[in-house]
Short mmCIF file of C-alpha atoms in Angstrom, two decimals:
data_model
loop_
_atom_site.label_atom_id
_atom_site.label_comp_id
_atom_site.label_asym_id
_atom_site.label_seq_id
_atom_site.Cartn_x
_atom_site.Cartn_y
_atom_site.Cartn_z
CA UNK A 1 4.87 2.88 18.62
CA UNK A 2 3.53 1.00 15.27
CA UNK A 3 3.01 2.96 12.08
CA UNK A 4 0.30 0.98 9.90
CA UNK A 5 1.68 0.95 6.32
CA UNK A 6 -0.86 0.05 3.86
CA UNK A 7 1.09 -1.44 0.87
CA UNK A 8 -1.91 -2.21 -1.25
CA UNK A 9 -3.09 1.23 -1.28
CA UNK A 10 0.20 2.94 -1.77
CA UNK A 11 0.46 -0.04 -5.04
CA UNK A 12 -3.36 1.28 -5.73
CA UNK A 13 -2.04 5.16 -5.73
CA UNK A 14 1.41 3.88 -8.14
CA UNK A 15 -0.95 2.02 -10.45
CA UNK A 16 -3.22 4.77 -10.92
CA UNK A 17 -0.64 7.31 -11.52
CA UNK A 18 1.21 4.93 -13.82
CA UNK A 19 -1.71 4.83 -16.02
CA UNK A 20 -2.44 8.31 -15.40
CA UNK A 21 1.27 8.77 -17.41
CA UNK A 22 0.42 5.94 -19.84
CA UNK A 23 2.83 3.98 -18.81
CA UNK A 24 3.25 0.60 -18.95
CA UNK A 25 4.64 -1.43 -16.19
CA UNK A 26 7.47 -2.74 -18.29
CA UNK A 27 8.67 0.61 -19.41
CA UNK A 28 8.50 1.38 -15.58
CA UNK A 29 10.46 -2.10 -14.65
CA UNK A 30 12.55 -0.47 -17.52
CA UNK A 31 13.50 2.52 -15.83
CA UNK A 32 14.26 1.93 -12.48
CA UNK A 33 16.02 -1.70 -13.59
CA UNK A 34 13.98 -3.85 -12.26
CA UNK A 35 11.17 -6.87 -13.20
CA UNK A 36 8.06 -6.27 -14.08
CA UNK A 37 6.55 -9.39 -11.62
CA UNK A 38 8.34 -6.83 -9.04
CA UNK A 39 6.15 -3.81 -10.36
CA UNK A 40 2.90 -5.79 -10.43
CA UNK A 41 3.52 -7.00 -6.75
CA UNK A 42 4.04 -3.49 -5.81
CA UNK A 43 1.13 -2.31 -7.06
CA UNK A 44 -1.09 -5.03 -5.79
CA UNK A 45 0.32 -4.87 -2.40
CA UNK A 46 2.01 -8.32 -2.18
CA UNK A 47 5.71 -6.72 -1.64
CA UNK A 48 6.92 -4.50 0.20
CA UNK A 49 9.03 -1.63 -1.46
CA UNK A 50 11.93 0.21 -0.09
CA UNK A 51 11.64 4.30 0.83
CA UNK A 52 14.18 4.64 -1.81
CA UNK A 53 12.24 2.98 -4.28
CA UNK A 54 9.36 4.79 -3.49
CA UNK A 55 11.43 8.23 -3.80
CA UNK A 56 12.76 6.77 -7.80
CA UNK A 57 9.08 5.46 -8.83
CA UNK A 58 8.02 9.08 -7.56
CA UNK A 59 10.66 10.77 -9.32
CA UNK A 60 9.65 8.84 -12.11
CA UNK A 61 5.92 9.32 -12.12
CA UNK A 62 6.64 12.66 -11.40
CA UNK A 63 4.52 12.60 -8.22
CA UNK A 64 5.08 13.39 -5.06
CA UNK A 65 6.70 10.72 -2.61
CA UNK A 66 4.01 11.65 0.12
CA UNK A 67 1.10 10.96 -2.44
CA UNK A 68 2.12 7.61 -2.57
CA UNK A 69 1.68 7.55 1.46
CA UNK A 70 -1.24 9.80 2.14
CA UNK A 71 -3.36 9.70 -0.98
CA UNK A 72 -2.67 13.58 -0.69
CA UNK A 73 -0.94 16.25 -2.93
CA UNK A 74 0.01 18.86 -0.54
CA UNK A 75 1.22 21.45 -3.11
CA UNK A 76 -2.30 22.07 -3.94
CA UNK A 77 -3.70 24.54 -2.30
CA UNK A 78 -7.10 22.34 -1.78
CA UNK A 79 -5.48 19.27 0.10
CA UNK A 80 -7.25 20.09 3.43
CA UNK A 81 -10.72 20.63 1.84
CA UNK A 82 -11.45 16.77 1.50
CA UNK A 83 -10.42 16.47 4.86
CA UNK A 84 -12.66 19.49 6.47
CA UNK A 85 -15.41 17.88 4.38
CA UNK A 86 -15.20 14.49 6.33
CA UNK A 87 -14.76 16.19 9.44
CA UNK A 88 -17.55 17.50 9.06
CA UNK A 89 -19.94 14.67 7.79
CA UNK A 90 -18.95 13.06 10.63
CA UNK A 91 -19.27 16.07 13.17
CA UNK A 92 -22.70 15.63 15.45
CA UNK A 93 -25.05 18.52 14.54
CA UNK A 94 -24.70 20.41 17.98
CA UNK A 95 -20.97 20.83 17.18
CA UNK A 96 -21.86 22.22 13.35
CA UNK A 97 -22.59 25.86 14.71
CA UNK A 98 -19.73 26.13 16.86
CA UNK A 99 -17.85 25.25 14.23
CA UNK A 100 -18.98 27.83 12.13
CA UNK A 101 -18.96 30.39 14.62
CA UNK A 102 -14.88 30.05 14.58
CA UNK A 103 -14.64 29.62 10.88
CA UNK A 104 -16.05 33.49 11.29
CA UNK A 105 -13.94 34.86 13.68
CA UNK A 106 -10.76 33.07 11.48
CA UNK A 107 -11.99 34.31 8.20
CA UNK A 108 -12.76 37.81 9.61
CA UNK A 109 -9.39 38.44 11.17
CA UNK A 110 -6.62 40.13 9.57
CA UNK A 111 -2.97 39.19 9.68
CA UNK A 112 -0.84 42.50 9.86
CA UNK A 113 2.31 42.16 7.72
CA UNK A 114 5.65 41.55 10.01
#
């Protein structure tokens, strides 16, 4: 089985961050000891990076490994909602009140404590 790895937007997700942090990519280069043309490649997609650089630019960044990845934070508690959303845009109107009929019955029943 092949796993698609889109490198330019896992370098679009790092360069966004980076500037979310103010960062520059030097002081990034900086910090994990490496060049700067190796940064801007990463970001733009033209190299690919190592899972264990990945793991230090996330530690770094203080982000999330998997963000880089997905495009998702999963510690928030609204990471699915995007998701459901498209789901749903895409979901063919004869489908919509099913759906909602099981949303119902999930939101309505209780979970007794074990």
């Amino acid at each position: 089985m092949y796993v698609y790895v889109d490198y330019n937007a896992i370098g679009q997700r790092i360069k966004k961050i980076r500037k979310q942090k103010r960062l520059t990519q030097e002081k990034v280069a900086e910090s994990l000891e490496v060049s700067t043309v190796y940064i801007s490649q990463v970001e733009n997609g033209k190299t690919k990076l190592s899972l264990e650089m990945l793991v230090r630019l996330a530690s770094l960044l203080d982000t999330e490994p998997g963000y880089f990845l997905t495009g998702i934070f999963y510690h928030s508690q609204d990471y699915l909602k995007a998701d459901i959303a498209q789901l749903l845009r895409e979901c063919p109107p004869e489908k919509l009140q099913l759906i909602m009929d099981v949303v119902k019955l999930i939101t309505k029943y209780k979970v007794s404590p074990q």
